[in-house]
Amino acid sequence: MPSYFLYAGCLISSRLPFLEASSRFVLDRMGIDYLSFPRATCCVEPIGLRSLGYDAWLMFVGRMLSIASTERRDVISLCNGCFLSFKEAIHHLERKDVRERINRNLAQIGLEYRGGVEVKHIAEVLKDQGESAINALVKRPLKELRLACHPGCHLVRPSKLLRVESYFSPMLLGKFAEWIGAQVVYNELWPRCCGGGLAGIEDRISEAILRENTELFKASGANCILTPCPFCFLQFDLRQKQGIPVLFLPEMIALAFGASAEQIGLRYHRTKLDF
Amino acid sequence: MKKSSYDTALERELHDSLSHINLRKCHQCGHCTGVCPSARYGGIRPREIMERASKGTMDLRLEQDIWKCLMCNSCSERCQVGADPAHVITLLRNAAAIRGNRPPHFEEEMKLFVKTGMSFPRTGLTKKLRSEFSLPELEVDEKVMEELKILLSLSRLGRF
């Protein structure tokens, strides 16, 4: 079994540490070998920062990839945004001229990217564990949940690169729900954007997109939104008007594995859940 | 700002990716705009961006629509010819940013990254929560900051 560095990213590690707590709980229970990512920086996230610093993006992801390759570890990402940032950078760094240019920069800090590091979203790591491994650890089937599944853009698109999930009518979140005894009442056909990318920039558009999502969830009779993305999590938890609580994928699995609400910090959700 | 050989390389990369790889493939079919969540609410229209960029009728110092993209990648997923509008928009945003056209929100994020290596602020609450859940300290130490400075000095981001 591969060993990993756990890359929590900026949003989770600084603003939503309770999501890191539930993720670590699940990884520990599953016996996955991981360490915190050493000397990590921001992944130069793909919405804002990369829009200003395309060159910096390749350098900083290249830097972290070379650290991981030196330590011979793959990477687990807890965030759709970081996941895309890493996967796209790996893709671009396959081009010889781009890699040579970035390696000339990395040489200034004594590093070199040679490839060979795999980056996985935590949903992918859990998928690889499979139904029987997850099922065996369930202590408390979550029968009361009627879920609306929201994969988030950067778990599925670009599908040629990410390859975790189908880009049309994705089923993975629904499978996890089934494995831990919950019920799915709504699946997105074309995985939708939560509107988070324009929060603080074009709030009118951001809120309209958010409302479109949550009105569909509400109409389906869902009592909870399930998402593997911390940006979607924040957008739903903080800004939606429909009042549907949201669970981050590792939170749901942790609860099913017997974690208490206190242990994983459910009280820090703005939209409260009954557990 | 003084031009270095690096600036020329970046400009060339932007130019090459835009004019030769992506823009020429676009058939102006409009699938991208059809699937764009921002377009539905009067935001960016990717087909129109592809058209204006390929005709060269876009003033990057003033262009505002490129900043109304959510980077959801729906347009590129839908594109039948591989013109990858989302990638074009990313490159256009970079070219605009170099010319001084940057939304304040992203500018703030950039300043925070340059200062701390992170794009979300670490606050008192961060510390409190991390210790409450027994999570390891995640301070970006001096060695990381030194590396950050060196890499930033080699990138555009460090010289805005």
Coordinates of C-alpha atoms in Angstrom, one line a residue:
Chain A
M1 CA 0.0 0.0 0.0
P2 CA 1.3 3.5 -0.8
S3 CA 2.3 5.9 1.9
Y4 CA 1.2 9.5 1.7
F5 CA 1.7 13.1 2.7
L6 CA -1.6 14.7 3.8
Y7 CA -2.0 18.0 2.1
A8 CA -4.8 20.0 3.9
G9 CA -4.5 23.2 1.9
C10 CA -5.1 26.7 3.2
L11 CA -8.8 26.9 3.6
I12 CA -9.1 23.7 5.7
S13 CA -6.0 24.1 7.7
S14 CA -6.6 27.8 8.7
R15 CA -10.3 28.3 8.6
L16 CA -11.9 24.9 8.8
P17 CA -9.6 22.8 10.9
F18 CA -12.5 20.6 12.1
L19 CA -12.7 19.2 8.6
E20 CA -9.1 18.2 8.9
A21 CA -9.9 16.5 12.2
S22 CA -12.7 14.3 10.6
S23 CA -10.4 13.5 7.6
R24 CA -7.6 12.3 9.9
F25 CA -10.1 10.3 12.0
V26 CA -11.2 8.4 8.8
L27 CA -7.6 7.9 7.5
D28 CA -6.5 6.6 11.0
R29 CA -9.5 4.2 11.2
M30 CA -8.7 2.8 7.8
G31 CA -5.0 2.3 8.7
I32 CA -3.7 4.5 5.9
D33 CA 0.0 5.5 6.3
Y34 CA 0.3 9.2 6.1
L35 CA 2.3 12.2 7.5
S36 CA 1.5 15.9 7.4
F37 CA 2.9 17.5 4.3
P38 CA 6.2 19.1 5.4
R39 CA 7.1 22.7 4.5
A40 CA 3.8 23.2 2.6
T41 CA 2.6 26.4 1.1
C42 CA -0.6 27.3 -0.7
C43 CA -1.1 25.3 -3.9
V44 CA -1.6 28.7 -5.8
E45 CA -5.3 27.9 -6.0
P46 CA -6.8 27.7 -9.5
I47 CA -9.5 30.4 -9.3
G48 CA -7.8 33.6 -8.0
L49 CA -4.1 33.2 -7.4
R50 CA -3.3 31.2 -10.5
S51 CA -5.1 33.9 -12.5
L52 CA -2.5 36.3 -11.5
G53 CA 0.5 34.0 -11.2
Y54 CA 0.5 31.2 -13.8
D55 CA 4.3 30.9 -13.6
A56 CA 4.3 31.0 -9.8
W57 CA 1.7 28.2 -9.8
L58 CA 4.0 25.8 -11.6
M59 CA 6.9 26.7 -9.5
F60 CA 5.2 26.3 -6.1
V61 CA 3.4 23.0 -7.0
G62 CA 6.7 21.8 -8.6
R63 CA 8.4 22.6 -5.3
M64 CA 6.0 20.5 -3.3
L65 CA 6.0 17.7 -5.8
S66 CA 9.8 17.5 -5.6
I67 CA 9.6 17.4 -1.8
A68 CA 7.1 14.5 -2.0
S69 CA 9.2 12.7 -4.6
T70 CA 12.4 13.0 -2.5
E71 CA 10.5 11.4 0.5
R72 CA 8.9 8.8 -1.8
R73 CA 5.4 9.6 -0.8
D74 CA 2.2 10.2 -2.8
V75 CA -0.1 13.0 -1.8
I76 CA -3.7 13.0 -0.4
S77 CA -5.5 16.3 -1.0
L78 CA -8.5 17.2 1.1
C79 CA -9.7 19.9 -1.3
N80 CA -11.1 19.9 -4.8
G81 CA -9.2 23.1 -5.6
C82 CA -5.8 21.8 -4.4
F83 CA -6.5 18.6 -6.2
L84 CA -7.0 20.3 -9.5
S85 CA -4.0 22.6 -8.9
F86 CA -1.7 19.6 -8.4
K87 CA -3.2 17.4 -11.2
E88 CA -3.0 20.2 -13.8
A89 CA 0.5 21.2 -12.8
I90 CA 1.7 17.5 -13.1
H91 CA 0.1 17.5 -16.6
H92 CA 1.9 20.7 -17.7
L93 CA 5.2 19.6 -16.2
E94 CA 5.2 16.6 -18.4
R95 CA 6.1 19.0 -21.3
K96 CA 9.9 19.0 -21.5
D97 CA 10.3 22.7 -22.1
V98 CA 8.0 23.6 -19.2
R99 CA 9.7 21.2 -16.8
E100 CA 13.2 22.5 -17.8
R101 CA 12.1 26.1 -17.2
I102 CA 10.6 25.3 -13.8
N103 CA 13.5 23.1 -12.8
R104 CA 15.9 26.0 -13.5
N105 CA 13.9 28.0 -11.0
L106 CA 13.7 25.2 -8.5
A107 CA 17.5 24.7 -8.7
Q108 CA 17.8 28.1 -6.9
I109 CA 16.4 26.4 -3.8
G110 CA 18.1 23.1 -4.3
L111 CA 15.2 21.1 -5.6
E112 CA 14.4 19.3 -8.8
Y113 CA 11.1 17.8 -10.1
R114 CA 11.6 14.4 -11.7
G115 CA 8.0 13.2 -11.7
G116 CA 6.7 10.0 -10.2
V117 CA 4.4 11.5 -7.5
E118 CA 0.7 10.6 -7.6
V119 CA -1.8 13.0 -6.1
K120 CA -5.2 11.7 -4.9
H121 CA -8.3 13.3 -3.6
I122 CA -9.4 11.8 -0.3
A123 CA -12.6 10.6 -2.1
E124 CA -10.3 8.6 -4.4
V125 CA -8.3 7.1 -1.5
L126 CA -11.6 6.0 0.1
K127 CA -12.9 4.7 -3.2
D128 CA -9.7 2.6 -3.5
Q129 CA -10.3 1.1 -0.1
G130 CA -13.6 -0.2 -1.4
E131 CA -17.0 -1.2 -0.1
S132 CA -16.1 -4.1 2.1
A133 CA -13.3 -2.2 3.9
I134 CA -15.6 0.8 4.6
N135 CA -18.6 -1.3 5.4
A136 CA -16.6 -3.3 8.0
L137 CA -15.8 -0.1 10.0
V138 CA -19.4 1.2 10.1
K139 CA -20.6 1.4 13.7
R140 CA -23.5 3.6 13.2
P141 CA -25.4 3.5 9.9
L142 CA -26.7 7.0 9.2
K143 CA -30.2 6.0 8.2
E144 CA -31.7 9.4 9.0
L145 CA -29.8 11.1 6.2
R146 CA -31.5 12.0 3.0
L147 CA -28.7 13.4 0.9
A148 CA -28.3 15.7 -2.0
C149 CA -24.9 14.8 -3.5
H150 CA -22.7 17.7 -4.7
P151 CA -19.3 16.5 -6.0
G152 CA -18.1 20.1 -6.9
C153 CA -16.4 21.1 -10.1
H154 CA -12.9 20.1 -9.5
L155 CA -13.5 16.5 -8.5
V156 CA -14.8 15.8 -12.0
R157 CA -13.6 18.5 -14.5
P158 CA -11.5 18.3 -16.6
S159 CA -12.5 14.6 -16.8
K160 CA -9.5 13.7 -19.0
L161 CA -7.1 14.7 -16.2
L162 CA -8.9 13.9 -12.9
R163 CA -10.4 10.5 -13.6
V164 CA -12.0 10.0 -10.2
E165 CA -15.6 10.2 -11.3
S166 CA -17.7 10.3 -14.4
Y167 CA -18.2 13.9 -15.6
F168 CA -21.9 13.1 -16.4
S169 CA -24.2 11.6 -13.8
P170 CA -21.5 10.9 -11.2
M171 CA -22.2 8.1 -8.7
L172 CA -19.3 8.0 -6.3
L173 CA -20.8 10.1 -3.5
G174 CA -24.0 8.0 -3.8
K175 CA -22.0 4.8 -3.4
F176 CA -20.3 6.1 -0.2
A177 CA -23.7 7.0 1.2
E178 CA -25.1 3.6 0.4
W179 CA -22.0 1.9 2.0
I180 CA -22.7 3.7 5.3
G181 CA -26.4 3.2 5.3
A182 CA -27.6 6.7 4.2
Q183 CA -30.2 7.4 1.5
V184 CA -29.6 9.6 -1.6
V185 CA -32.5 11.7 -2.8
Y186 CA -30.8 13.9 -5.3
N187 CA -27.9 13.4 -7.7
E188 CA -26.6 16.0 -10.1
L189 CA -26.4 15.0 -13.7
W190 CA -23.9 17.7 -14.8
P191 CA -22.0 18.4 -11.6
R192 CA -22.9 22.0 -10.7
C193 CA -20.8 24.9 -9.6
C194 CA -21.7 26.2 -6.1
G195 CA -21.0 29.8 -7.1
G196 CA -18.1 30.1 -4.6
G197 CA -15.6 31.2 -7.3
L198 CA -17.2 34.7 -7.5
A199 CA -18.0 35.2 -3.8
G200 CA -16.5 38.6 -2.9
I201 CA -16.0 39.5 -6.6
E202 CA -19.4 39.3 -8.3
D203 CA -21.7 38.5 -5.3
R204 CA -24.9 38.9 -7.3
I205 CA -23.9 36.1 -9.7
S206 CA -22.4 34.0 -7.0
E207 CA -25.6 34.1 -4.9
A208 CA -27.9 33.4 -7.9
I209 CA -25.9 30.2 -8.7
L210 CA -26.0 29.2 -5.1
R211 CA -29.7 29.7 -4.9
E212 CA -30.3 27.6 -8.0
N213 CA -28.5 24.7 -6.4
T214 CA -30.1 24.8 -3.0
E215 CA -33.6 25.3 -4.5
L216 CA -33.2 22.0 -6.4
F217 CA -31.9 20.3 -3.2
K218 CA -34.8 21.6 -1.2
A219 CA -37.4 20.4 -3.8
S220 CA -35.9 16.9 -3.7
G221 CA -36.6 16.6 0.0
A222 CA -33.0 16.4 1.0
N223 CA -32.2 17.0 4.7
C224 CA -28.5 17.3 4.2
I225 CA -26.0 18.2 1.4
L226 CA -22.9 15.9 0.9
T227 CA -19.8 17.4 -0.7
P228 CA -16.1 16.4 -0.8
C229 CA -15.0 20.1 -1.4
P230 CA -14.3 22.6 1.4
F231 CA -15.1 25.6 -0.9
C232 CA -18.5 24.2 -1.7
F233 CA -18.9 23.3 2.0
L234 CA -18.2 26.9 3.0
Q235 CA -20.4 28.4 0.3
F236 CA -23.4 26.2 1.4
D237 CA -22.7 26.4 5.2
L238 CA -22.2 30.2 5.3
R239 CA -24.2 31.7 2.5
Q240 CA -27.3 29.6 1.6
K241 CA -30.8 30.9 2.5
Q242 CA -32.6 27.5 2.4
G243 CA -31.0 26.3 5.7
I244 CA -30.1 22.8 4.6
P245 CA -27.1 21.5 6.6
V246 CA -24.0 20.3 4.8
L247 CA -21.6 17.5 5.5
F248 CA -18.0 17.2 4.2
L249 CA -17.5 13.7 2.9
P250 CA -15.0 12.7 5.6
E251 CA -17.3 14.0 8.2
M252 CA -20.1 11.7 7.1
I253 CA -17.8 8.7 7.0
A254 CA -16.3 9.6 10.4
L255 CA -19.8 9.8 12.0
A256 CA -20.6 6.4 10.5
F257 CA -17.3 5.0 11.9
G258 CA -18.5 6.1 15.4
A259 CA -16.9 9.5 15.8
S260 CA -18.9 11.7 18.1
A261 CA -20.2 15.2 17.0
E262 CA -17.9 16.8 19.6
Q263 CA -14.8 14.9 18.4
I264 CA -15.1 16.2 14.8
G265 CA -16.4 19.7 15.7
L266 CA -19.9 19.6 14.2
R267 CA -20.8 22.6 16.5
Y268 CA -18.6 24.8 14.2
H269 CA -21.0 24.4 11.3
R270 CA -23.1 27.6 10.9
T271 CA -26.1 25.6 9.6
K272 CA -26.7 23.2 12.5
L273 CA -27.1 19.4 12.1
D274 CA -28.9 17.1 14.6
F275 CA -26.4 14.5 15.7
Chain B
M1 CA 8.4 48.0 -15.2
K2 CA 11.8 46.8 -16.6
K3 CA 11.5 43.9 -19.0
S4 CA 13.6 40.9 -18.2
S5 CA 14.2 37.9 -20.4
Y6 CA 11.8 36.1 -18.1
D7 CA 8.9 38.5 -19.0
T8 CA 9.6 37.8 -22.7
A9 CA 9.4 34.1 -22.1
L10 CA 6.0 34.4 -20.2
E11 CA 4.6 36.7 -22.9
R12 CA 5.7 34.2 -25.5
E13 CA 4.1 31.3 -23.7
L14 CA 0.8 33.2 -23.3
H15 CA 0.9 34.2 -26.9
D16 CA 1.7 30.7 -28.2
S17 CA -0.9 28.9 -26.1
L18 CA -3.5 31.4 -27.1
S19 CA -3.0 32.0 -30.7
H20 CA -1.7 28.7 -32.0
I21 CA -3.1 26.1 -29.7
N22 CA -6.5 27.1 -28.4
L23 CA -8.0 30.0 -30.3
R24 CA -7.6 28.6 -33.8
K25 CA -9.5 25.5 -32.8
C26 CA -12.6 27.3 -31.8
H27 CA -15.6 27.0 -34.2
Q28 CA -17.7 29.5 -32.4
C29 CA -20.4 26.8 -31.8
G30 CA -21.4 28.3 -28.4
H31 CA -21.7 25.0 -26.4
C32 CA -19.4 26.7 -23.9
T33 CA -21.7 29.6 -23.2
G34 CA -24.7 27.2 -23.1
V35 CA -23.2 25.4 -20.2
C36 CA -21.7 28.4 -18.4
P37 CA -23.3 29.1 -15.0
S38 CA -22.0 32.7 -15.0
A39 CA -23.5 33.4 -18.5
R40 CA -26.9 32.4 -17.2
Y41 CA -26.8 35.4 -14.9
G42 CA -25.3 37.9 -17.2
G43 CA -21.7 37.2 -16.3
I44 CA -19.0 36.0 -18.7
R45 CA -19.9 34.4 -22.1
P46 CA -17.0 32.1 -23.1
R47 CA -17.9 32.0 -26.8
E48 CA -17.8 35.7 -27.0
I49 CA -14.4 35.8 -25.2
M50 CA -13.0 33.3 -27.6
E51 CA -14.2 35.4 -30.5
R52 CA -12.9 38.7 -29.2
A53 CA -9.5 37.1 -28.2
S54 CA -9.1 35.5 -31.6
K55 CA -9.9 38.7 -33.5
G56 CA -7.7 40.7 -31.2
T57 CA -10.4 43.1 -30.3
M58 CA -9.9 42.9 -26.5
D59 CA -8.2 45.6 -24.4
L60 CA -6.6 43.6 -21.6
R61 CA -6.0 46.7 -19.5
L62 CA -9.8 47.3 -19.3
E63 CA -11.4 43.9 -19.9
Q64 CA -13.9 43.1 -17.1
D65 CA -15.8 40.0 -18.3
I66 CA -12.8 37.7 -17.9
W67 CA -13.0 38.2 -14.1
K68 CA -16.6 37.0 -14.1
C69 CA -15.6 33.3 -14.6
L70 CA -15.9 30.8 -11.8
M71 CA -13.3 28.5 -13.2
C72 CA -15.8 25.6 -13.0
N73 CA -14.3 24.1 -16.3
S74 CA -17.8 23.3 -17.6
C75 CA -17.0 25.1 -20.9
S76 CA -13.8 23.1 -21.5
E77 CA -15.5 19.9 -20.6
R78 CA -18.3 20.6 -23.1
C79 CA -16.0 21.9 -25.9
Q80 CA -16.1 19.5 -28.8
V81 CA -12.9 20.6 -30.5
G82 CA -10.6 20.9 -27.5
A83 CA -10.2 24.7 -27.6
D84 CA -10.3 24.7 -23.8
P85 CA -11.9 28.1 -23.1
A86 CA -11.2 27.9 -19.3
H87 CA -7.5 27.6 -20.1
V88 CA -7.7 30.6 -22.5
I89 CA -9.5 32.6 -19.8
T90 CA -6.8 31.7 -17.2
L91 CA -4.1 32.9 -19.7
L92 CA -6.0 36.1 -20.6
R93 CA -6.4 36.8 -16.8
N94 CA -2.6 36.5 -16.4
A95 CA -2.0 38.7 -19.4
A96 CA -4.5 41.3 -18.0
A97 CA -2.9 41.1 -14.5
I98 CA 0.5 41.8 -16.0
R99 CA -1.1 44.9 -17.5
G100 CA -2.4 46.1 -14.1
N101 CA -5.9 44.8 -14.5
R102 CA -6.6 42.8 -11.3
P103 CA -9.7 42.6 -9.1
P104 CA -9.1 43.9 -5.6
H105 CA -10.2 40.6 -4.0
F106 CA -7.5 38.7 -5.9
E107 CA -4.9 41.4 -5.2
E108 CA -5.5 41.0 -1.5
E109 CA -5.2 37.2 -1.8
M110 CA -1.9 37.7 -3.7
K111 CA -0.5 40.0 -1.0
L112 CA -1.4 37.5 1.7
F113 CA 0.4 34.7 -0.2
V114 CA 3.5 36.8 -0.8
K115 CA 3.6 37.6 3.0
T116 CA 2.6 34.3 4.5
G117 CA 2.8 31.6 1.8
M118 CA -0.9 30.9 2.4
S119 CA -4.0 32.4 0.7
F120 CA -6.2 32.3 3.8
P121 CA -5.2 34.2 6.9
R122 CA -4.2 32.2 10.0
T123 CA -6.1 33.8 12.9
G124 CA -6.4 33.3 16.7
L125 CA -9.3 31.0 15.9
T126 CA -7.1 28.9 13.7
K127 CA -4.7 28.3 16.6
K128 CA -7.6 27.6 19.0
L129 CA -9.3 25.1 16.7
R130 CA -6.0 23.4 15.8
S131 CA -5.2 22.8 19.4
E132 CA -8.7 21.8 20.3
F133 CA -8.6 19.0 17.7
S134 CA -4.9 18.2 18.5
L135 CA -3.8 19.0 15.0
P136 CA -0.1 19.7 14.4
E137 CA 1.0 23.3 14.2
L138 CA 1.3 24.4 10.6
E139 CA 3.4 27.5 10.9
V140 CA 5.3 28.3 7.7
D141 CA 8.8 28.5 9.1
E142 CA 11.8 30.7 8.2
K143 CA 13.3 28.2 5.7
V144 CA 10.0 28.0 3.8
M145 CA 9.7 31.8 3.8
E146 CA 13.2 32.0 2.4
E147 CA 12.4 29.6 -0.4
L148 CA 9.1 31.5 -1.0
K149 CA 11.0 34.7 -1.5
I150 CA 13.5 33.2 -3.9
L151 CA 10.7 31.6 -6.1
L152 CA 8.6 34.8 -6.0
S153 CA 11.6 36.8 -7.2
L154 CA 11.7 34.5 -10.2
S155 CA 8.0 34.9 -10.9
R156 CA 5.7 37.7 -12.0
L157 CA 3.6 37.4 -8.9
G158 CA 6.5 38.7 -6.7
R159 CA 6.9 41.8 -8.9
F160 CA 3.5 43.3 -9.3

